[in-house]
C-alpha positions as a Python dict, from the first residue, in 0.01 Angstrom:
ca = {
    (1, 'M'): (0, 0, 0),
    (2, 'N'): (148, 26, -344),
    (3, 'R'): (167, 347, -538),
    (4, 'A'): (-182, 482, -601),
    (5, 'F'): (-150, 500, -977),
    (6, 'S'): (61, 368, -1262),
    (7, 'R'): (160, 513, -1599),
    (8, 'K'): (347, 363, -1888),
    (9, 'K'): (556, 678, -1932),
    (10, 'D'): (650, 923, -1664),
    (11, 'K'): (495, 1259, -1747),
    (12, 'T'): (489, 1594, -1570),
    (13, 'W'): (160, 1684, -1406),
    (14, 'M'): (-38, 1954, -1586),
    (15, 'H'): (-158, 2165, -1290),
    (16, 'T'): (-55, 2288, -947),
    (17, 'P'): (-184, 2085, -648),
    (18, 'E'): (-370, 2394, -521),
    (19, 'A'): (-571, 2419, -843),
    (20, 'L'): (-713, 2069, -798),
    (21, 'S'): (-736, 2078, -417),
    (22, 'K'): (-911, 2412, -370),
    (23, 'H'): (-1083, 2444, -708),
    (24, 'Y'): (-1147, 2233, -1018),
    (25, 'I'): (-1016, 2219, -1373),
    (26, 'P'): (-1290, 2257, -1638),
    (27, 'Y'): (-1284, 2093, -1980),
    (28, 'N'): (-1534, 2098, -2264),
    (29, 'A'): (-1603, 1772, -2445),
    (30, 'K'): (-1863, 1572, -2630),
    (31, 'F'): (-2006, 1275, -2444),
    (32, 'L'): (-2035, 959, -2653),
    (33, 'G'): (-2197, 781, -2360),
    (34, 'S'): (-2122, 504, -2113),
    (35, 'T'): (-2150, 127, -2130),
    (36, 'E'): (-2105, -157, -1882),
    (37, 'V'): (-1778, -351, -1895),
    (38, 'E'): (-1675, -676, -1730),
    (39, 'Q'): (-1338, -569, -1590),
    (40, 'P'): (-1217, -258, -1399),
    (41, 'K'): (-897, -233, -1608),
    (42, 'G'): (-755, -329, -1946),
    (43, 'T'): (-681, -183, -2286),
    (44, 'E'): (-897, -440, -2465),
    (45, 'V'): (-1184, -364, -2229),
    (46, 'V'): (-1192, 8, -2314),
    (47, 'R'): (-1115, -56, -2681),
    (48, 'D'): (-1429, -268, -2717),
    (49, 'A'): (-1633, -11, -2526),
    (50, 'V'): (-1512, 274, -2750),
    (51, 'R'): (-1591, 79, -3068),
    (52, 'K'): (-1936, -6, -2935),
    (53, 'L'): (-2020, 355, -2847),
    (54, 'K'): (-1870, 493, -3170),
    (55, 'F'): (-2087, 258, -3371),
    (56, 'A'): (-2395, 363, -3175),
    (57, 'R'): (-2311, 730, -3232),
    (58, 'H'): (-2267, 676, -3609),
    (59, 'I'): (-2617, 534, -3621),
    (60, 'K'): (-2763, 824, -3422),
    (61, 'K'): (-2576, 1073, -3639),
    (62, 'S'): (-2729, 918, -3950),
    (63, 'E'): (-3067, 977, -3785),
    (64, 'G'): (-2988, 1346, -3738),
    (65, 'Q'): (-2889, 1334, -3370),
    (66, 'K'): (-2587, 1530, -3250),
    (67, 'I'): (-2340, 1422, -2987),
    (68, 'P'): (-2428, 1609, -2665),
    (69, 'K'): (-2178, 1856, -2529),
    (70, 'V'): (-2077, 1837, -2162),
    (71, 'E'): (-1848, 2014, -1918),
    (72, 'L'): (-1600, 1812, -1716),
    (73, 'Q'): (-1499, 1943, -1374),
    (74, 'I'): (-1195, 1758, -1239),
    (75, 'S'): (-1082, 1798, -877),
    (76, 'I'): (-961, 1586, -585),
    (77, 'Y'): (-1329, 1514, -510),
    (78, 'G'): (-1403, 1349, -841),
    (79, 'V'): (-1493, 1397, -1204),
    (80, 'K'): (-1825, 1571, -1257),
    (81, 'I'): (-2007, 1559, -1591),
    (82, 'L'): (-2238, 1859, -1627),
    (83, 'E'): (-2475, 2006, -1882),
    (84, 'P'): (-2273, 2312, -1995),
    (85, 'K'): (-2558, 2567, -1992),
    (86, 'T'): (-2767, 2470, -1688),
    (87, 'K'): (-2468, 2324, -1493),
    (88, 'E'): (-2686, 2031, -1398),
    (89, 'V'): (-2474, 1736, -1280),
    (90, 'Q'): (-2538, 1433, -1499),
    (91, 'H'): (-2275, 1204, -1347),
    (92, 'N'): (-2049, 1237, -1043),
    (93, 'C'): (-1760, 990, -1051),
    (94, 'Q'): (-1562, 973, -727),
    (95, 'L'): (-1190, 928, -783),
    (96, 'H'): (-1148, 618, -565),
    (97, 'R'): (-1405, 448, -791),
    (98, 'I'): (-1210, 527, -1112),
    (99, 'S'): (-970, 242, -1189),
    (100, 'F'): (-858, 297, -1550),
    (101, 'C'): (-809, 602, -1773),
    (102, 'A'): (-673, 612, -2127),
    (103, 'D'): (-642, 834, -2433),
    (104, 'D'): (-618, 738, -2799),
    (105, 'K'): (-275, 762, -2961),
    (106, 'T'): (-423, 784, -3310),
    (107, 'D'): (-700, 1031, -3224),
    (108, 'K'): (-598, 1308, -2985),
    (109, 'R'): (-961, 1383, -2910),
    (110, 'I'): (-1078, 1050, -2768),
    (111, 'F'): (-1031, 954, -2403),
    (112, 'T'): (-1212, 721, -2167),
    (113, 'F'): (-1218, 605, -1807),
    (114, 'I'): (-1373, 314, -1615),
    (115, 'C'): (-1564, 393, -1298),
    (116, 'K'): (-1752, 168, -1055),
    (117, 'D'): (-2113, 280, -1022),
    (118, 'S'): (-2206, 378, -665),
    (119, 'E'): (-2553, 223, -678),
    (120, 'S'): (-2524, -90, -893),
    (121, 'N'): (-2151, -155, -824),
    (122, 'K'): (-2112, -230, -1196),
    (123, 'H'): (-1807, -109, -1389),
    (124, 'L'): (-1901, 155, -1646),
    (125, 'C'): (-1679, 285, -1924),
    (126, 'Y'): (-1728, 656, -2008),
    (127, 'V'): (-1611, 777, -2352),
    (128, 'F'): (-1554, 1140, -2457),
    (129, 'D'): (-1447, 1339, -2760),
    (130, 'S'): (-1245, 1648, -2664),
    (131, 'E'): (-1078, 1921, -2867),
    (132, 'K'): (-742, 1747, -2913),
    (133, 'C'): (-663, 1751, -2541),
    (134, 'A'): (-742, 1390, -2452),
    (135, 'E'): (-394, 1327, -2311),
    (136, 'E'): (-409, 1640, -2094),
    (137, 'I'): (-746, 1536, -1949),
    (138, 'T'): (-614, 1185, -1880),
    (139, 'L'): (-313, 1327, -1694),
    (140, 'T'): (-534, 1569, -1501),
    (141, 'I'): (-750, 1281, -1377),
    (142, 'G'): (-432, 1096, -1281),
    (143, 'Q'): (-299, 1394, -1088),
    (144, 'A'): (-632, 1444, -909),
    (145, 'F'): (-633, 1074, -813),
    (146, 'D'): (-280, 1101, -676),
    (147, 'L'): (-366, 1409, -466),
    (148, 'A'): (-688, 1253, -339),
    (149, 'Y'): (-500, 939, -237),
    (150, 'R'): (-244, 1143, -41),
    (151, 'K'): (-521, 1344, 126),
    (152, 'F'): (-697, 1020, 223),
    (153, 'L'): (-384, 891, 393),
    (154, 'E'): (-321, 1221, 573),
    (155, 'S'): (-680, 1241, 700),
    (156, 'G'): (-671, 901, 869),
    (157, 'G'): (-709, 649, 591),
    (158, 'K'): (-441, 434, 753),
    (159, 'D'): (-658, 399, 1064),
    (160, 'V'): (-946, 211, 901),
    (161, 'E'): (-868, -112, 1089),
    (162, 'T'): (-817, 79, 1415),
    (163, 'R'): (-1156, 247, 1377),
    (164, 'K'): (-1317, -90, 1315),
    (165, 'Q'): (-1157, -231, 1630),
    (166, 'I'): (-1275, 68, 1834),
    (167, 'A'): (-1627, 22, 1703),
    (168, 'G'): (-1616, -348, 1797),
    (169, 'L'): (-1492, -271, 2148),
    (170, 'Q'): (-1757, -3, 2190),
    (171, 'K'): (-2026, -252, 2089),
    (172, 'R'): (-1889, -500, 2343),
    (173, 'I'): (-1899, -235, 2617),
    (174, 'Q'): (-2261, -156, 2534),
    (175, 'D'): (-2352, -525, 2551),
    (176, 'L'): (-2181, -558, 2892),
    (177, 'E'): (-2362, -250, 3022),
    (178, 'T'): (-2695, -396, 2910),
    (179, 'E'): (-2611, -728, 3074),
    (180, 'N'): (-2510, -545, 3394),
    (181, 'M'): (-2843, -361, 3408),
    (182, 'E'): (-3033, -686, 3363),
    (183, 'L'): (-2841, -842, 3652),
    (184, 'K'): (-2913, -540, 3872),
    (185, 'N'): (-3283, -572, 3797),
    (186, 'K'): (-3280, -941, 3888),
    (187, 'V'): (-3105, -868, 4220),
    (188, 'Q'): (-3361, -600, 4302),
    (189, 'D'): (-3646, -838, 4221),
    (190, 'L'): (-3496, -1106, 4449),
    (191, 'E'): (-3456, -853, 4733),
    (192, 'S'): (-3821, -749, 4694),
    (193, 'Q'): (-3935, -1113, 4704),
    (194, 'L'): (-3723, -1175, 5016),
    (195, 'R'): (-3876, -879, 5203),
    (196, 'T'): (-4225, -988, 5102),
    (197, 'T'): (-4155, -1334, 5240),
    (198, 'Q'): (-4021, -1189, 5568),
    (199, 'V'): (-4329, -969, 5613),
    (200, 'S'): (-4565, -1261, 5546),
    (201, 'A'): (-4378, -1480, 5797),
    (202, 'S'): (-4394, -1224, 6087),
    (203, 'P'): (-4659, -1294, 6365),
    (204, 'A'): (-4990, -1113, 6315),
    (205, 'G'): (-5129, -876, 6573),
    (206, 'T'): (-4801, -757, 6720),
    (207, 'G'): (-4840, -394, 6815),
    (208, 'T'): (-4497, -281, 6700),
    (209, 'P'): (-4367, -315, 6346),
    (210, 'K'): (-4056, -523, 6302),
    (211, 'S'): (-3746, -318, 6240),
    (212, 'P'): (-3596, -371, 5898),
    (213, 'S'): (-3315, -625, 5873),
    (214, 'T'): (-2962, -493, 5833),
    (215, 'D'): (-2651, -622, 5659),
    (216, 'I'): (-2310, -693, 5811),
    (217, 'F'): (-2235, -319, 5809),
    (218, 'D'): (-2555, -251, 6010),
    (219, 'M'): (-2712, -81, 5705),
    (220, 'V'): (-3062, -120, 5566),
    (221, 'P'): (-3052, -320, 5240),
    (222, 'F'): (-3107, -121, 4921),
    (223, 'S'): (-3464, -135, 4786),
    (224, 'P'): (-3579, -5, 4446),
    (225, 'V'): (-3914, 94, 4602),
    (226, 'S'): (-3758, 285, 4891),
    (227, 'H'): (-3849, 654, 4922),
    (228, 'V'): (-3628, 942, 5025),
    (229, 'T'): (-3831, 966, 5349),
    (230, 'S'): (-3779, 601, 5436),
    (231, 'T'): (-3691, 479, 5786),
    (232, 'P'): (-3349, 611, 5897),
    (233, 'A'): (-3065, 368, 5960),
    (234, 'R'): (-2946, 305, 6313),
    (235, 'N'): (-2673, 565, 6283),
    (236, 'G'): (-2943, 832, 6247),
    (237, 'T'): (-2864, 934, 5889),
    (238, 'Q'): (-3092, 909, 5589),
    (239, 'P'): (-2984, 672, 5307),
    (240, 'P'): (-2889, 849, 4981),
    (241, 'P'): (-3165, 890, 4720),
    (242, 'V'): (-3199, 607, 4471),
    (243, 'P'): (-3086, 711, 4119),
    (244, 'S'): (-3336, 656, 3841),
    (245, 'R'): (-3276, 383, 3583),
    (246, 'A'): (-3255, 635, 3301),
    (247, 'T'): (-2960, 802, 3471),
    (248, 'E'): (-2788, 468, 3529),
    (249, 'I'): (-2819, 376, 3164),
    (250, 'K'): (-2670, 701, 3039),
    (251, 'R'): (-2372, 706, 3277),
    (252, 'D'): (-2104, 460, 3377),
    (253, 'L'): (-1990, 372, 3727),
    (254, 'F'): (-1772, 685, 3737),
    (255, 'G'): (-2071, 909, 3664),
    (256, 'A'): (-1959, 986, 3309),
    (257, 'E'): (-2144, 923, 2986),
    (258, 'P'): (-2009, 620, 2790),
    (259, 'F'): (-1757, 720, 2520),
    (260, 'D'): (-1868, 664, 2163),
    (261, 'P'): (-1614, 769, 1896),
    (262, 'F'): (-1875, 751, 1620),
    (263, 'T'): (-2138, 975, 1778),
    (264, 'C'): (-1907, 1254, 1891),
    (265, 'G'): (-1835, 1500, 1614),
    (266, 'A'): (-2111, 1365, 1392),
    (267, 'G'): (-2038, 1635, 1138),
    (268, 'D'): (-1693, 1490, 1077),
    (269, 'F'): (-1783, 1121, 1105),
    (270, 'P'): (-2116, 1012, 952),
    (271, 'P'): (-2289, 699, 1091),
    (272, 'D'): (-2168, 485, 802),
    (273, 'I'): (-1804, 595, 838),
    (274, 'E'): (-1683, 233, 850),
    (275, 'S'): (-1827, 135, 513),
    (276, 'K'): (-1718, 463, 353),
    (277, 'L'): (-1361, 429, 474),
    (278, 'E'): (-1346, 65, 365),
    (279, 'E'): (-1481, 155, 21),
    (280, 'M'): (-1225, 434, -24),
    (281, 'Q'): (-945, 214, 105),
    (282, 'E'): (-1027, -62, -144),
    (283, 'G'): (-1063, 185, -431),
    (284, 'F'): (-730, 358, -369),
    (285, 'K'): (-565, 22, -306),
    (286, 'M'): (-668, -93, -655),
    (287, 'G'): (-507, 220, -797),
    (288, 'L'): (-557, 409, -1120),
    (289, 'T'): (-390, 295, -1442),
    (290, 'L'): (-317, 563, -1705),
    (291, 'E'): (-244, 452, -2059),
    (292, 'G'): (-203, 580, -2408),
    (293, 'T'): (-342, 327, -2655),
    (294, 'V'): (-503, 276, -2994),
    (295, 'F'): (-880, 247, -2957),
    (296, 'C'): (-992, 224, -3315),
    (297, 'L'): (-842, 270, -3661),
    (298, 'D'): (-1132, 483, -3780),
    (299, 'P'): (-1142, 821, -3602),
    (300, 'L'): (-1484, 952, -3507),
    (301, 'D'): (-1620, 1229, -3725),
    (302, 'S'): (-1805, 1428, -3462),
    (303, 'R'): (-1840, 1751, -3651),
}
């Protein structure tokens, strides 16, 4: 995998790793809104989005509407956009879904990022107006992305393909166990039909019942309808009790329950772990691009 992020100029990160890993960094900003874009990256892509949202905000301002204030909470788990007073989460952008982040060289307040929506899978461009700290916010998102990427690798992100192979093998084992049970049932049915045929063919009226047939080891053949108190074998010992089908299904031939790596430790591995890991792998593989650019010649008057 290539480096998780790219920047045009090498800059020092703004915060300690502990601050973003154990807590979050808060920022106050004004939210111009979000709009759908065609590409996950590109200066021209975000430039057009910023112009579009600035124009829409100019119209709303002329109608007496103010730009809503929001609180940004940036951590290794994502970028949350909250209502500052109620702390209600308006948007929750996971870092592996953020592909592009940029701030305006000509207006130190404007910054934007592109994030893939979790429900529609469309790329949305979010635009904000901060208090002259656009570059710092951009770098903070970049640092959080870098830390999240490293944490993903350390927690097993490299083993996505291995987990998929294990799941495929486990599915194959389950199919073979099902097939084995079906074959056992067919054998038992054939044995029952054979005994019925032997009983029907025996002469009627004989005073003594015919002793059950034995196999080459002088043992009474296994019967699914046999009871624990069935006729003893010639060696004088009772045959072992017949295990129920439910027990056979739950345990393998060694008496142990079949291993399933995706049901054990369900708290750590949710049922859809495969799709989640694949999604995160693809997102981090795309990487995050940080840029400083010129969005628009006319700065936004948000006061």
